[in-house]
C-alpha cells in the first residue's frame, strides 16, 4: 500500500521542473537529483520511465534537460505514480489484504488513490513555495 522508492523519487523531483511544460527551460537529471536528494543514476532511470510515458520530454540545447511533457496543471500525482509503476490503475497498486484488516485499511487506500488522482503537480508546487 505504500509508494515505491521510485514513485517517491518522481514525486520529489517533478515539482522542481518549470510548470509551463515543454515551453519552459529544462533541468539536467543531475541537478534534479541534487534538488531532491536522490542518487543521479537511480533518478535517471525513473525520469526515463516518465519520459516513455509522455510525462517528461528531453530537450536539447542551452536550456536543455528534462521538461514536463505538458503543463503542471494537467499532470496529476496519480499520472506520475502510474507511469513509474507501470500499473493500469491506482486501485490495483493499493490493494489491501482480505479479512478484518482489509476492511479497516480499505478507506485509507481509497482516500490515497483519490488524492493522487485529484492533486495536480501545479497544486503541489503552489503549496510548497
Tab-separated table of C-alpha atoms in Angstrom:
chain	number	residue	atom	x	y	z
A	1	UNK	CA	0.000	0.000	0.000
A	2	UNK	CA	2.961	2.316	0.377
A	3	UNK	CA	4.551	4.019	-2.608
A	4	UNK	CA	7.718	2.545	-4.053
A	5	UNK	CA	11.017	4.376	-3.720
A	6	UNK	CA	10.877	5.147	-7.447
A	7	UNK	CA	7.443	6.771	-7.131
A	8	UNK	CA	8.607	8.782	-4.143
A	9	UNK	CA	11.649	9.978	-6.102
A	10	UNK	CA	9.462	11.044	-9.032
A	11	UNK	CA	7.087	12.910	-6.724
A	12	UNK	CA	10.049	14.711	-5.144
A	13	UNK	CA	11.747	15.576	-8.444
A	14	UNK	CA	8.949	16.745	-10.740
A	15	UNK	CA	7.916	19.804	-8.697
A	16	UNK	CA	11.412	21.165	-9.431
A	17	UNK	CA	10.615	21.412	-13.157
A	18	UNK	CA	9.191	24.519	-14.795
A	19	UNK	CA	5.374	24.328	-14.529
A	20	UNK	CA	4.815	25.649	-18.076
A	21	UNK	CA	5.740	22.287	-19.531
A	22	UNK	CA	7.530	21.908	-22.862
A	23	UNK	CA	7.987	25.670	-23.282
A	24	UNK	CA	9.961	26.019	-20.053
A	25	UNK	CA	13.705	25.613	-19.597
A	26	UNK	CA	14.960	22.103	-18.956
A	27	UNK	CA	16.832	20.749	-15.966
A	28	UNK	CA	19.527	18.119	-16.117
A	29	UNK	CA	18.976	14.864	-14.290
A	30	UNK	CA	21.970	15.576	-12.034
A	31	UNK	CA	20.536	18.937	-10.973
A	32	UNK	CA	17.170	17.323	-10.223
A	33	UNK	CA	18.906	14.582	-8.242
A	34	UNK	CA	20.688	17.174	-6.113
A	35	UNK	CA	17.483	19.166	-5.628
A	36	UNK	CA	15.520	16.174	-4.361
A	37	UNK	CA	18.293	14.250	-2.598
A	38	UNK	CA	18.258	11.138	-4.787
A	39	UNK	CA	21.223	9.377	-6.411
A	40	UNK	CA	21.580	10.589	-10.008
A	41	UNK	CA	21.762	7.116	-11.637
A	42	UNK	CA	18.611	5.978	-9.817
A	43	UNK	CA	16.675	9.160	-10.596
A	44	UNK	CA	17.817	8.990	-14.210
A	45	UNK	CA	16.087	5.618	-14.602
A	46	UNK	CA	12.912	6.999	-13.018
A	47	UNK	CA	12.974	10.025	-15.326
A	48	UNK	CA	13.331	7.739	-18.344
A	49	UNK	CA	10.157	5.868	-17.319
A	50	UNK	CA	8.327	9.185	-17.076
A	51	UNK	CA	9.642	10.226	-20.491
A	52	UNK	CA	8.463	6.941	-22.038
A	53	UNK	CA	5.004	7.646	-20.592
A	54	UNK	CA	4.998	11.152	-22.113
A	55	UNK	CA	5.041	12.990	-18.787
A	56	UNK	CA	8.558	14.286	-19.463
A	57	UNK	CA	10.424	15.300	-22.581
A	58	UNK	CA	14.096	15.597	-23.213
A	59	UNK	CA	15.093	18.991	-24.557
A	60	UNK	CA	18.398	19.767	-26.269
A	61	UNK	CA	20.368	22.963	-26.345
A	62	UNK	CA	21.449	25.628	-23.928
A	63	UNK	CA	18.246	25.412	-21.878
A	64	UNK	CA	18.091	21.656	-22.358
A	65	UNK	CA	17.439	18.833	-19.979
A	66	UNK	CA	14.133	17.393	-18.860
A	67	UNK	CA	10.898	19.378	-19.164
A	68	UNK	CA	7.346	18.422	-18.323
A	69	UNK	CA	5.510	16.878	-21.267
A	70	UNK	CA	2.529	19.137	-20.615
A	71	UNK	CA	1.779	21.949	-18.142
A	72	UNK	CA	1.906	21.062	-14.442
A	73	UNK	CA	-1.803	21.885	-14.114
A	74	UNK	CA	-2.554	18.954	-16.435
A	75	UNK	CA	-0.438	16.321	-14.647
A	76	UNK	CA	-1.774	14.591	-11.549
A	77	UNK	CA	0.242	12.814	-8.921
A	78	UNK	CA	-1.686	9.712	-9.944
A	79	UNK	CA	-0.390	10.079	-13.515
A	80	UNK	CA	3.153	10.147	-12.156
A	81	UNK	CA	2.736	7.112	-9.891
A	82	UNK	CA	1.026	5.057	-12.605
A	83	UNK	CA	3.787	5.892	-15.105
A	84	UNK	CA	6.556	4.902	-12.713
A	85	UNK	CA	4.858	1.733	-11.501
A	86	UNK	CA	3.579	0.678	-14.919
A	87	UNK	CA	0.166	-0.058	-13.424
A	88	UNK	CA	-3.246	0.251	-15.023
A	89	UNK	CA	-4.970	1.789	-12.000
A	90	UNK	CA	-4.217	3.160	-8.579
A	91	UNK	CA	-6.674	0.695	-7.064
A	92	UNK	CA	-4.520	-2.234	-8.160
A	93	UNK	CA	-1.449	-0.580	-6.655
A	94	UNK	CA	-3.129	-0.045	-3.306
A	95	UNK	CA	-4.850	-3.398	-2.983
A	96	UNK	CA	-5.476	-4.235	0.657
A	97	UNK	CA	-5.495	-7.669	2.279
A	98	UNK	CA	-8.738	-9.503	2.835
A	99	UNK	CA	-10.383	-10.061	6.188
A	100	UNK	CA	-10.811	-7.637	9.062
A	101	UNK	CA	-7.531	-5.805	8.403
A	102	UNK	CA	-8.513	-5.202	4.787
A	103	UNK	CA	-11.878	-3.781	5.776
A	104	UNK	CA	-10.105	-1.439	8.161
A	105	UNK	CA	-7.483	-0.311	5.595
A	106	UNK	CA	-9.713	-0.032	2.506
A	107	UNK	CA	-10.949	3.520	3.227
A	108	UNK	CA	-7.343	4.738	3.605
A	109	UNK	CA	-6.316	3.139	0.320
A	110	UNK	CA	-9.336	4.683	-1.408
A	111	UNK	CA	-8.526	8.108	0.040
A	112	UNK	CA	-4.907	7.893	-1.076
A	113	UNK	CA	-5.935	6.890	-4.613
A	114	UNK	CA	-8.444	9.762	-4.740
A	115	UNK	CA	-5.901	12.320	-3.518
A	116	UNK	CA	-3.330	11.177	-6.074
A	117	UNK	CA	-5.919	11.268	-8.850
A	118	UNK	CA	-7.176	14.767	-7.921
A	119	UNK	CA	-3.958	16.571	-6.961
A	120	UNK	CA	-2.083	18.246	-9.789
A	121	UNK	CA	1.614	18.930	-9.922
A	122	UNK	CA	0.776	22.646	-10.114
A	123	UNK	CA	-1.056	22.435	-6.784
A	124	UNK	CA	1.923	20.711	-5.155
A	125	UNK	CA	4.206	23.473	-6.454
A	126	UNK	CA	1.885	26.191	-5.074
A	127	UNK	CA	1.696	24.669	-1.615
A	128	UNK	CA	5.444	24.040	-1.350
A	129	UNK	CA	6.550	27.593	-2.121
